PDB file of C-alpha atoms and ligand atoms in Angstrom:
ATOM      1  CA  UNK A  24      81.276  14.301  -8.860  1.00  0.00           C
ATOM      2  CA  UNK A  25      80.231  11.036 -10.536  1.00  0.00           C
ATOM      3  CA  UNK A  26      78.940  10.804 -14.088  1.00  0.00           C
ATOM      4  CA  UNK A  27      75.122  10.953 -14.185  1.00  0.00           C
ATOM      5  CA  UNK A  28      73.373   7.779 -15.140  1.00  0.00           C
ATOM      6  CA  UNK A  29      70.837   8.360 -17.919  1.00  0.00           C
ATOM      7  CA  UNK A  30      68.109   5.734 -18.123  1.00  0.00           C
ATOM      8  CA  UNK A  31      65.332   5.762 -20.734  1.00  0.00           C
ATOM      9  CA  UNK A  32      61.954   4.272 -20.010  1.00  0.00           C
ATOM     10  CA  UNK A  33      60.704   2.238 -23.032  1.00  0.00           C
ATOM     11  CA  UNK A  34      60.362   4.361 -26.190  1.00  0.00           C
ATOM     12  CA  UNK A  35      62.757   7.112 -25.077  1.00  0.00           C
ATOM     13  CA  UNK A  36      66.065   5.740 -26.402  1.00  0.00           C
ATOM     14  CA  UNK A  37      66.789   8.404 -29.033  1.00  0.00           C
ATOM     15  CA  UNK A  38      66.531  11.282 -26.573  1.00  0.00           C
ATOM     16  CA  UNK A  39      68.507   9.327 -23.955  1.00  0.00           C
ATOM     17  CA  UNK A  40      71.346   8.819 -26.465  1.00  0.00           C
ATOM     18  CA  UNK A  41      71.336  12.524 -27.367  1.00  0.00           C
ATOM     19  CA  UNK A  42      71.442  13.520 -23.687  1.00  0.00           C
ATOM     20  CA  UNK A  43      74.217  11.035 -22.840  1.00  0.00           C
ATOM     21  CA  UNK A  44      76.275  12.687 -25.553  1.00  0.00           C
ATOM     22  CA  UNK A  45      75.323  16.282 -24.673  1.00  0.00           C
ATOM     23  CA  UNK A  46      75.911  16.114 -20.895  1.00  0.00           C
ATOM     24  CA  UNK A  47      78.682  13.487 -20.933  1.00  0.00           C
ATOM     25  CA  UNK A  48      76.491  11.061 -19.012  1.00  0.00           C
ATOM     26  CA  UNK A  49      76.567   7.274 -18.864  1.00  0.00           C
ATOM     27  CA  UNK A  50      73.761   5.288 -20.429  1.00  0.00           C
ATOM     28  CA  UNK A  51      72.162   3.047 -17.796  1.00  0.00           C
ATOM     29  CA  UNK A  52      69.956   0.050 -18.407  1.00  0.00           C
ATOM     30  CA  UNK A  53      66.647  -0.835 -16.870  1.00  0.00           C
ATOM     31  CA  UNK A  54      65.041  -4.145 -17.776  1.00  0.00           C
ATOM     32  CA  UNK A  55      61.261  -4.046 -17.821  1.00  0.00           C
ATOM     33  CA  UNK A  56      58.623  -6.491 -18.891  1.00  0.00           C
ATOM     34  CA  UNK A  57      55.026  -7.324 -18.071  1.00  0.00           C
ATOM     35  CA  UNK A  58      54.044 -10.365 -16.083  1.00  0.00           C
ATOM     36  CA  UNK A  59      51.204 -12.419 -17.591  1.00  0.00           C
ATOM     37  CA  UNK A  60      48.749 -10.634 -15.294  1.00  0.00           C
ATOM     38  CA  UNK A  61      49.838  -7.223 -16.618  1.00  0.00           C
ATOM     39  CA  UNK A  62      51.929  -6.192 -13.597  1.00  0.00           C
ATOM     40  CA  UNK A  63      55.388  -4.707 -14.213  1.00  0.00           C
ATOM     41  CA  UNK A  64      58.715  -6.504 -13.640  1.00  0.00           C
ATOM     42  CA  UNK A  65      61.716  -4.202 -13.359  1.00  0.00           C
ATOM     43  CA  UNK A  66      65.441  -4.666 -12.735  1.00  0.00           C
ATOM     44  CA  UNK A  67      68.302  -2.166 -12.760  1.00  0.00           C
ATOM     45  CA  UNK A  68      71.064  -3.639 -14.928  1.00  0.00           C
ATOM     46  CA  UNK A  69      73.308  -0.692 -13.976  1.00  0.00           C
ATOM     47  CA  UNK A  70      73.966  -0.014 -10.286  1.00  0.00           C
ATOM     48  CA  UNK A  71      72.510   3.424  -9.333  1.00  0.00           C
ATOM     49  CA  UNK A  72      74.264   3.552  -5.909  1.00  0.00           C
ATOM     50  CA  UNK A  73      75.643   7.050  -5.142  1.00  0.00           C
ATOM     51  CA  UNK A  74      74.769   8.255  -8.637  1.00  0.00           C
ATOM     52  CA  UNK A  75      72.518  10.977  -9.968  1.00  0.00           C
ATOM     53  CA  UNK A  76      69.983   8.978 -11.937  1.00  0.00           C
ATOM     54  CA  UNK A  77      68.140  10.730 -14.768  1.00  0.00           C
ATOM     55  CA  UNK A  78      65.052   8.951 -16.088  1.00  0.00           C
ATOM     56  CA  UNK A  79      63.888   9.892 -19.577  1.00  0.00           C
ATOM     57  CA  UNK A  80      60.146   9.447 -20.023  1.00  0.00           C
ATOM     58  CA  UNK A  81      57.955  11.615 -22.170  1.00  0.00           C
ATOM     59  CA  UNK A  82      54.437  11.424 -20.778  1.00  0.00           C
ATOM     60  CA  UNK A  83      52.009  11.436 -23.678  1.00  0.00           C
ATOM     61  CA  UNK A  84      49.281   8.826 -23.091  1.00  0.00           C
ATOM     62  CA  UNK A  85      50.550   8.807 -19.520  1.00  0.00           C
ATOM     63  CA  UNK A  86      48.468   6.345 -17.563  1.00  0.00           C
ATOM     64  CA  UNK A  87      50.314   3.114 -18.545  1.00  0.00           C
ATOM     65  CA  UNK A  88      53.668   4.918 -18.250  1.00  0.00           C
ATOM     66  CA  UNK A  89      53.365   6.508 -14.846  1.00  0.00           C
ATOM     67  CA  UNK A  90      53.261   3.470 -12.566  1.00  0.00           C
ATOM     68  CA  UNK A  91      56.465   1.936 -14.070  1.00  0.00           C
ATOM     69  CA  UNK A  92      58.087   5.383 -13.800  1.00  0.00           C
ATOM     70  CA  UNK A  93      57.209   5.628 -10.107  1.00  0.00           C
ATOM     71  CA  UNK A  94      58.530   2.085  -9.536  1.00  0.00           C
ATOM     72  CA  UNK A  95      61.780   3.048 -11.276  1.00  0.00           C
ATOM     73  CA  UNK A  96      62.248   6.225  -9.225  1.00  0.00           C
ATOM     74  CA  UNK A  97      61.496   4.490  -5.941  1.00  0.00           C
ATOM     75  CA  UNK A  98      63.762   1.532  -6.744  1.00  0.00           C
ATOM     76  CA  UNK A  99      66.615   3.889  -7.683  1.00  0.00           C
ATOM     77  CA  UNK A 100      66.332   5.488  -4.229  1.00  0.00           C
ATOM     78  CA  UNK A 101      66.116   2.136  -2.453  1.00  0.00           C
ATOM     79  CA  UNK A 102      69.254   1.013  -4.326  1.00  0.00           C
ATOM     80  CA  UNK A 103      71.122   4.095  -3.125  1.00  0.00           C
ATOM     81  CA  UNK A 104      70.837   6.740  -5.887  1.00  0.00           C
ATOM     82  CA  UNK A 105      71.943  10.109  -4.527  1.00  0.00           C
ATOM     83  CA  UNK A 106      69.533  12.149  -6.683  1.00  0.00           C
ATOM     84  CA  UNK A 107      66.657  11.136  -8.927  1.00  0.00           C
ATOM     85  CA  UNK A 108      65.773  13.415 -11.843  1.00  0.00           C
ATOM     86  CA  UNK A 109      62.941  13.145 -14.374  1.00  0.00           C
ATOM     87  CA  UNK A 110      63.239  14.413 -17.941  1.00  0.00           C
ATOM     88  CA  UNK A 111      59.681  14.454 -19.305  1.00  0.00           C
ATOM     89  CA  UNK A 112      59.727  16.451 -22.566  1.00  0.00           C
ATOM     90  CA  UNK A 113      55.934  16.362 -22.573  1.00  0.00           C
ATOM     91  CA  UNK A 114      54.520  16.784 -19.089  1.00  0.00           C
ATOM     92  CA  UNK A 115      51.081  15.218 -18.767  1.00  0.00           C
ATOM     93  CA  UNK A 116      48.155  16.299 -16.643  1.00  0.00           C
ATOM     94  CA  UNK A 117      48.607  20.052 -16.883  1.00  0.00           C
ATOM     95  CA  UNK A 118      45.267  20.881 -18.442  1.00  0.00           C
ATOM     96  CA  UNK A 119      42.787  20.032 -15.682  1.00  0.00           C
ATOM     97  CA  UNK A 120      43.881  23.007 -13.621  1.00  0.00           C
ATOM     98  CA  UNK A 121      40.515  23.880 -12.130  1.00  0.00           C
ATOM     99  CA  UNK A 122      37.426  22.180 -10.717  1.00  0.00           C
ATOM    100  CA  UNK A 123      34.992  23.223 -13.445  1.00  0.00           C
ATOM    101  CA  UNK A 124      32.146  21.115 -12.010  1.00  0.00           C
ATOM    102  CA  UNK A 125      31.601  20.005  -8.435  1.00  0.00           C
ATOM    103  CA  UNK A 126      33.314  16.744  -7.558  1.00  0.00           C
ATOM    104  CA  UNK A 127      35.894  16.869 -10.359  1.00  0.00           C
ATOM    105  CA  UNK A 128      39.480  15.843  -9.675  1.00  0.00           C
ATOM    106  CA  UNK A 129      41.994  18.621 -10.274  1.00  0.00           C
ATOM    107  CA  UNK A 130      44.426  16.104 -11.700  1.00  0.00           C
ATOM    108  CA  UNK A 131      47.204  18.617 -12.343  1.00  0.00           C
ATOM    109  CA  UNK A 132      47.608  19.104  -8.588  1.00  0.00           C
ATOM    110  CA  UNK A 133      47.446  15.400  -7.693  1.00  0.00           C
ATOM    111  CA  UNK A 134      49.871  14.476 -10.496  1.00  0.00           C
ATOM    112  CA  UNK A 135      52.294  17.228  -9.437  1.00  0.00           C
ATOM    113  CA  UNK A 136      52.217  15.885  -5.878  1.00  0.00           C
ATOM    114  CA  UNK A 137      52.962  12.318  -7.060  1.00  0.00           C
ATOM    115  CA  UNK A 138      55.894  13.416  -9.228  1.00  0.00           C
ATOM    116  CA  UNK A 139      57.240  15.785  -6.562  1.00  0.00           C
ATOM    117  CA  UNK A 140      57.267  12.946  -4.019  1.00  0.00           C
ATOM    118  CA  UNK A 141      59.085  10.567  -6.374  1.00  0.00           C
ATOM    119  CA  UNK A 142      61.745  12.856  -7.917  1.00  0.00           C
ATOM    120  CA  UNK A 143      64.189  15.520  -6.769  1.00  0.00           C
ATOM    121  CA  UNK A 144      64.018  17.572  -9.955  1.00  0.00           C
ATOM    122  CA  UNK A 145      62.192  17.797 -13.276  1.00  0.00           C
ATOM    123  CA  UNK A 146      63.077  18.989 -16.779  1.00  0.00           C
ATOM    124  CA  UNK A 147      60.330  19.547 -19.309  1.00  0.00           C
ATOM    125  CA  UNK A 148      59.483  21.550 -22.439  1.00  0.00           C
ATOM    126  CA  UNK A 149      56.760  24.203 -22.526  1.00  0.00           C
ATOM    127  CA  UNK A 150      54.334  22.758 -19.977  1.00  0.00           C
ATOM    128  CA  UNK A 151      50.737  23.844 -20.567  1.00  0.00           C
ATOM    129  CA  UNK A 152      50.529  26.765 -18.138  1.00  0.00           C
ATOM    130  CA  UNK A 153      47.144  28.398 -18.302  1.00  0.00           C
ATOM    131  CA  UNK A 154      45.873  29.181 -14.839  1.00  0.00           C
ATOM    132  CA  UNK A 155      49.205  28.456 -13.107  1.00  0.00           C
ATOM    133  CA  UNK A 156      51.895  31.132 -13.479  1.00  0.00           C
ATOM    134  CA  UNK A 157      54.714  28.543 -13.307  1.00  0.00           C
ATOM    135  CA  UNK A 158      55.279  24.876 -12.489  1.00  0.00           C
ATOM    136  CA  UNK A 159      56.344  25.961  -8.997  1.00  0.00           C
ATOM    137  CA  UNK A 160      52.689  26.735  -8.264  1.00  0.00           C
ATOM    138  CA  UNK A 161      51.991  22.992  -8.031  1.00  0.00           C
ATOM    139  CA  UNK A 162      55.399  21.183  -8.153  1.00  0.00           C
ATOM    140  CA  UNK A 163      57.502  21.330  -4.996  1.00  0.00           C
ATOM    141  CA  UNK A 164      60.753  20.146  -6.625  1.00  0.00           C
ATOM    142  CA  UNK A 165      63.293  22.024  -8.722  1.00  0.00           C
ATOM    143  CA  UNK A 166      61.824  22.446 -12.234  1.00  0.00           C
ATOM    144  CA  UNK A 167      63.742  23.478 -15.329  1.00  0.00           C
ATOM    145  CA  UNK A 168      61.671  24.437 -18.384  1.00  0.00           C
ATOM    146  CA  UNK A 169      63.079  24.416 -21.911  1.00  0.00           C
ATOM    147  CA  UNK A 170      61.299  26.663 -24.402  1.00  0.00           C
ATOM    148  CA  UNK A 171      60.429  25.651 -27.937  1.00  0.00           C
ATOM    149  CA  UNK A 172      59.799  29.224 -29.192  1.00  0.00           C
ATOM    150  CA  UNK A 173      63.366  29.793 -30.498  1.00  0.00           C
ATOM    151  CA  UNK A 174      63.288  26.381 -32.210  1.00  0.00           C
ATOM    152  CA  UNK A 175      59.906  27.001 -33.860  1.00  0.00           C
ATOM    153  CA  UNK A 176      61.003  30.475 -34.952  1.00  0.00           C
ATOM    154  CA  UNK A 177      64.209  29.094 -36.474  1.00  0.00           C
ATOM    155  CA  UNK A 178      62.317  26.417 -38.363  1.00  0.00           C
ATOM    156  CA  UNK A 179      59.726  28.886 -39.691  1.00  0.00           C
ATOM    157  CA  UNK A 180      62.355  31.419 -40.773  1.00  0.00           C
ATOM    158  CA  UNK A 181      64.245  28.708 -42.650  1.00  0.00           C
ATOM    159  CA  UNK A 182      61.290  26.907 -44.228  1.00  0.00           C
ATOM    160  CA  UNK A 183      58.338  29.254 -44.828  1.00  0.00           C
ATOM    161  CA  UNK A 184      58.337  32.206 -47.190  1.00  0.00           C
ATOM    162  CA  UNK A 185      56.268  35.260 -46.223  1.00  0.00           C
ATOM    163  CA  UNK A 186      54.793  33.676 -43.107  1.00  0.00           C
ATOM    164  CA  UNK A 187      52.082  35.122 -40.914  1.00  0.00           C
ATOM    165  CA  UNK A 188      51.834  33.307 -37.604  1.00  0.00           C
ATOM    166  CA  UNK A 189      48.392  32.426 -36.303  1.00  0.00           C
ATOM    167  CA  UNK A 190      47.493  31.445 -32.755  1.00  0.00           C
ATOM    168  CA  UNK A 191      44.212  29.545 -32.465  1.00  0.00           C
ATOM    169  CA  UNK A 192      43.018  31.209 -29.257  1.00  0.00           C
ATOM    170  CA  UNK A 193      43.678  34.082 -26.884  1.00  0.00           C
ATOM    171  CA  UNK A 194      45.637  31.763 -24.542  1.00  0.00           C
ATOM    172  CA  UNK A 195      48.233  31.312 -27.274  1.00  0.00           C
ATOM    173  CA  UNK A 196      48.833  35.041 -27.838  1.00  0.00           C
ATOM    174  CA  UNK A 197      51.785  35.495 -25.508  1.00  0.00           C
ATOM    175  CA  UNK A 198      53.943  32.760 -26.951  1.00  0.00           C
ATOM    176  CA  UNK A 199      52.795  33.010 -30.598  1.00  0.00           C
ATOM    177  CA  UNK A 200      53.824  36.666 -30.328  1.00  0.00           C
ATOM    178  CA  UNK A 201      57.203  35.550 -28.980  1.00  0.00           C
ATOM    179  CA  UNK A 202      57.735  33.084 -31.868  1.00  0.00           C
ATOM    180  CA  UNK A 203      56.665  35.776 -34.368  1.00  0.00           C
ATOM    181  CA  UNK A 204      59.126  38.345 -33.006  1.00  0.00           C
ATOM    182  CA  UNK A 205      61.938  35.798 -33.155  1.00  0.00           C
ATOM    183  CA  UNK A 206      61.001  34.810 -36.738  1.00  0.00           C
ATOM    184  CA  UNK A 207      60.585  38.449 -37.795  1.00  0.00           C
ATOM    185  CA  UNK A 208      56.965  37.782 -38.822  1.00  0.00           C
ATOM    186  CA  UNK A 209      53.520  39.278 -38.173  1.00  0.00           C
ATOM    187  CA  UNK A 210      51.020  37.357 -36.111  1.00  0.00           C
ATOM    188  CA  UNK A 211      47.304  37.230 -35.432  1.00  0.00           C
ATOM    189  CA  UNK A 212      45.174  35.376 -32.904  1.00  0.00           C
ATOM    190  CA  UNK A 213      41.852  33.661 -33.602  1.00  0.00           C
ATOM    191  CA  UNK A 214      38.989  33.088 -31.185  1.00  0.00           C
ATOM    192  CA  UNK A 215      38.135  29.612 -29.957  1.00  0.00           C
ATOM    193  CA  UNK A 216      35.149  28.300 -28.088  1.00  0.00           C
ATOM    194  CA  UNK A 217      35.346  24.763 -26.752  1.00  0.00           C
ATOM    195  CA  UNK A 218      32.086  22.859 -26.308  1.00  0.00           C
ATOM    196  CA  UNK A 219      33.584  19.459 -25.465  1.00  0.00           C
ATOM    197  CA  UNK A 220      36.725  17.302 -25.760  1.00  0.00           C
ATOM    198  CA  UNK A 221      36.295  16.995 -29.538  1.00  0.00           C
ATOM    199  CA  UNK A 222      34.118  19.993 -30.317  1.00  0.00           C
ATOM    200  CA  UNK A 223      35.552  23.466 -30.881  1.00  0.00           C
ATOM    201  CA  UNK A 224      34.432  26.479 -32.916  1.00  0.00           C
ATOM    202  CA  UNK A 225      36.956  28.934 -34.343  1.00  0.00           C
ATOM    203  CA  UNK A 226      36.146  32.521 -35.299  1.00  0.00           C
ATOM    204  CA  UNK A 227      38.463  34.441 -37.608  1.00  0.00           C
ATOM    205  CA  UNK A 228      39.005  38.204 -37.304  1.00  0.00           C
ATOM    206  CA  UNK A 229      39.434  40.427 -40.362  1.00  0.00           C
ATOM    207  CA  UNK A 230      42.663  39.219 -42.009  1.00  0.00           C
ATOM    208  CA  UNK A 231      42.264  40.787 -45.478  1.00  0.00           C
ATOM    209  CA  UNK A 232      45.575  42.703 -45.165  1.00  0.00           C
ATOM    210  CA  UNK A 233      47.430  39.370 -44.879  1.00  0.00           C
ATOM    211  CA  UNK A 234      46.101  37.670 -48.018  1.00  0.00           C
ATOM    212  CA  UNK A 235      48.905  36.173 -50.077  1.00  0.00           C
ATOM    213  CA  UNK A 236      51.011  35.319 -47.015  1.00  0.00           C
ATOM    214  CA  UNK A 237      51.553  31.764 -45.814  1.00  0.00           C
ATOM    215  CA  UNK A 238      49.588  31.194 -42.596  1.00  0.00           C
ATOM    216  CA  UNK A 239      51.515  29.243 -39.954  1.00  0.00           C
ATOM    217  CA  UNK A 240      49.194  27.911 -37.270  1.00  0.00           C
ATOM    218  CA  UNK A 241      50.982  27.391 -33.983  1.00  0.00           C
ATOM    219  CA  UNK A 242      49.756  25.550 -30.903  1.00  0.00           C
ATOM    220  CA  UNK A 243      51.493  24.079 -27.885  1.00  0.00           C
ATOM    221  CA  UNK A 244      49.504  20.822 -27.890  1.00  0.00           C
ATOM    222  CA  UNK A 245      47.599  18.973 -30.581  1.00  0.00           C
ATOM    223  CA  UNK A 246      45.404  16.493 -28.752  1.00  0.00           C
ATOM    224  CA  UNK A 247      42.097  15.647 -30.440  1.00  0.00           C
ATOM    225  CA  UNK A 248      43.349  17.794 -33.327  1.00  0.00           C
ATOM    226  CA  UNK A 249      40.059  19.685 -33.499  1.00  0.00           C
ATOM    227  CA  UNK A 250      41.632  23.091 -32.780  1.00  0.00           C
ATOM    228  CA  UNK A 251      44.149  22.813 -35.644  1.00  0.00           C
ATOM    229  CA  UNK A 252      41.651  21.175 -38.003  1.00  0.00           C
ATOM    230  CA  UNK A 253      38.923  23.797 -37.471  1.00  0.00           C
ATOM    231  CA  UNK A 254      41.410  26.697 -37.677  1.00  0.00           C
ATOM    232  CA  UNK A 255      42.877  25.247 -40.905  1.00  0.00           C
ATOM    233  CA  UNK A 256      39.396  24.901 -42.429  1.00  0.00           C
ATOM    234  CA  UNK A 257      38.449  28.459 -41.486  1.00  0.00           C
ATOM    235  CA  UNK A 258      41.670  29.965 -42.902  1.00  0.00           C
ATOM    236  CA  UNK A 259      41.200  28.105 -46.191  1.00  0.00           C
ATOM    237  CA  UNK A 260      37.558  29.211 -46.356  1.00  0.00           C
ATOM    238  CA  UNK A 261      38.825  32.812 -46.004  1.00  0.00           C
ATOM    239  CA  UNK A 262      40.935  32.322 -49.146  1.00  0.00           C
ATOM    240  CA  UNK A 263      44.334  31.615 -47.573  1.00  0.00           C
ATOM    241  CA  UNK A 264      46.572  28.884 -48.949  1.00  0.00           C
ATOM    242  CA  UNK A 265      46.668  25.707 -46.858  1.00  0.00           C
ATOM    243  CA  UNK A 266      48.445  26.644 -43.615  1.00  0.00           C
ATOM    244  CA  UNK A 267      51.619  25.138 -42.248  1.00  0.00           C
ATOM    245  CA  UNK A 268      50.645  23.643 -38.856  1.00  0.00           C
ATOM    246  CA  UNK A 269      53.326  23.691 -36.175  1.00  0.00           C
ATOM    247  CA  UNK A 270      52.909  22.051 -32.768  1.00  0.00           C
ATOM    248  CA  UNK A 271      55.240  21.655 -29.825  1.00  0.00           C
ATOM    249  CA  UNK A 272      53.659  18.468 -28.462  1.00  0.00           C
ATOM    250  CA  UNK A 273      52.129  16.199 -31.145  1.00  0.00           C
ATOM    251  CA  UNK A 274      49.765  13.981 -29.143  1.00  0.00           C
ATOM    252  CA  UNK A 275      47.315  13.424 -32.019  1.00  0.00           C
ATOM    253  CA  UNK A 276      44.480  11.275 -30.716  1.00  0.00           C
ATOM    254  CA  UNK A 277      43.009   8.625 -33.027  1.00  0.00           C
ATOM    255  CA  UNK A 278      43.478   9.479 -36.739  1.00  0.00           C
ATOM    256  CA  UNK A 279      43.332  13.263 -36.381  1.00  0.00           C
ATOM    257  CA  UNK A 280      46.858  13.537 -37.812  1.00  0.00           C
ATOM    258  CA  UNK A 281      45.693  12.020 -41.121  1.00  0.00           C
ATOM    259  CA  UNK A 282      42.712  14.380 -41.204  1.00  0.00           C
ATOM    260  CA  UNK A 283      44.921  17.419 -40.542  1.00  0.00           C
ATOM    261  CA  UNK A 284      47.594  16.307 -43.019  1.00  0.00           C
ATOM    262  CA  UNK A 285      44.953  16.115 -45.761  1.00  0.00           C
ATOM    263  CA  UNK A 286      43.881  19.727 -45.097  1.00  0.00           C
ATOM    264  CA  UNK A 287      47.159  21.454 -44.209  1.00  0.00           C
ATOM    265  CA  UNK A 288      50.084  22.476 -46.399  1.00  0.00           C
ATOM    266  CA  UNK A 289      52.417  20.750 -43.969  1.00  0.00           C
ATOM    267  CA  UNK A 290      52.270  19.510 -40.362  1.00  0.00           C
ATOM    268  CA  UNK A 291      55.416  19.709 -38.232  1.00  0.00           C
ATOM    269  CA  UNK A 292      56.215  19.244 -34.563  1.00  0.00           C
ATOM    270  CA  UNK A 293      59.087  19.020 -32.125  1.00  0.00           C
ATOM    271  CA  UNK A 294      60.253  15.593 -30.972  1.00  0.00           C
ATOM    272  CA  UNK A 295      58.986  15.982 -27.389  1.00  0.00           C
ATOM    273  CA  UNK A 296      56.460  13.315 -28.407  1.00  0.00           C
ATOM    274  CA  UNK A 297      57.579  10.833 -31.057  1.00  0.00           C
ATOM    275  CA  UNK A 298      55.382  11.274 -34.145  1.00  0.00           C
ATOM    276  CA  UNK A 299      55.874  11.183 -37.951  1.00  0.00           C
ATOM    277  CA  UNK A 300      55.472  14.997 -38.028  1.00  0.00           C
ATOM    278  CA  UNK A 301      58.645  15.528 -35.917  1.00  0.00           C
ATOM    279  CA  UNK A 302      60.895  17.992 -37.765  1.00  0.00           C
ATOM    280  CA  UNK A 303      62.246  20.183 -34.954  1.00  0.00           C
ATOM    281  CA  UNK A 304      64.784  18.692 -32.566  1.00  0.00           C
ATOM    282  CA  UNK A 305      64.368  19.828 -28.942  1.00  0.00           C
ATOM    283  CA  UNK A 306      67.147  17.663 -27.480  1.00  0.00           C
ATOM    284  CA  UNK A 307      69.796  20.421 -27.261  1.00  0.00           C
ATOM    285  CA  UNK A 308      67.368  22.719 -25.418  1.00  0.00           C
ATOM    286  CA  UNK A 309      66.524  19.890 -23.011  1.00  0.00           C
ATOM    287  CA  UNK A 310      70.221  19.057 -22.501  1.00  0.00           C
ATOM    288  CA  UNK A 311      70.986  22.673 -21.598  1.00  0.00           C
ATOM    289  CA  UNK A 312      68.370  22.579 -18.829  1.00  0.00           C
ATOM    290  CA  UNK A 313      69.450  19.138 -17.615  1.00  0.00           C
ATOM    291  CA  UNK A 314      73.042  20.328 -17.376  1.00  0.00           C
ATOM    292  CA  UNK A 315      71.936  22.789 -14.656  1.00  0.00           C
ATOM    293  CA  UNK A 316      70.726  19.932 -12.479  1.00  0.00           C
ATOM    294  CA  UNK A 317      73.633  17.522 -12.629  1.00  0.00           C
TER     295      UNK A 317
HETATM  296  C1  LIG B  18      44.472  24.626 -25.315  1.00  0.00           C
HETATM  297  O1  LIG B  18      44.405  25.113 -24.259  1.00  0.00           O
HETATM  298  C2  LIG B  18      45.735  24.157 -25.952  1.00  0.00           C
HETATM  299  O2  LIG B  18      46.634  25.188 -26.131  1.00  0.00           O
HETATM  300  C3  LIG B  18      45.441  23.492 -27.263  1.00  0.00           C
HETATM  301  O3  LIG B  18      44.822  24.426 -28.116  1.00  0.00           O
HETATM  302  C4  LIG B  18      44.545  22.317 -27.070  1.00  0.00           C
HETATM  303  O4  LIG B  18      45.061  21.471 -26.114  1.00  0.00           O
HETATM  304  C5  LIG B  18      44.362  21.575 -28.369  1.00  0.00           C
HETATM  305  O5  LIG B  18      43.489  20.521 -28.143  1.00  0.00           O
HETATM  306  P1  LIG B  18      42.747  19.766 -29.318  1.00  0.00           P
HETATM  307  O6  LIG B  18      43.786  19.282 -30.285  1.00  0.00           O
HETATM  308  O7  LIG B  18      42.050  18.642 -28.602  1.00  0.00           O
HETATM  309  O8  LIG B  18      41.796  20.731 -29.932  1.00  0.00           O
END
């Protein structure tokens, strides 16, 4: 068996280095640049012939990243790669999982089809599964999912005294409960109503028995930031100290991270998306899943 070739797309070098080390892979090089008209130039500086090629590309703000990724996967095949694997710590386009209004694109399905056609296998971290039971409901390739719950629980146990974990909505209950059990902490779940992309309302149940504890708000994705920001405001208005906000995937649109940082006790995230709040390293969990594929 040949050594897998690990190739980062731009911005993914740190994780690529960690994975090269963890799975005893070889770091490959892909030259990319933009032509003056905005089209992508690409050249493999390492020969992928007869190799398993692993592309590292986290897919926050995905649209400008996806076309170069598809070019890279297709070119690897044309140049003779034996297997083409994608490591996408944050997997985009999981949230539009239903046609809510007539004529809408169910982009999760179309995106899954595109990725499944281009790659033989996929590794990701906690994809946003709401209406789908598993990635296999829409992806037709082998999928390995790393879970952040043990990492979040370890961080909370080591860094927060007397925590009570708080999920912002009913969707979050299953995995906030899992993190809480692992951290040996209580948890509660709030109620969320979403009125638009940047408009949510949070309702807090009776939490008087938890006063004096440190609330730890946990969410899988922070996108517009409104969920975390509104939940933080409500908890403070109830008399809790400023919560610690923990996210798996720190997308943080516009300047919502500054707004949340000003309200919260602390904001932390895993490094599935590169962001100043990164404090929890997911690379070992990703490497363990990748090892199964190579
Ligand atoms: C919802 O389904 C997710 O778990 C997150 O709560 C949501 O994506 C957060 O979005 P935003 O930061 O835009 O409120």
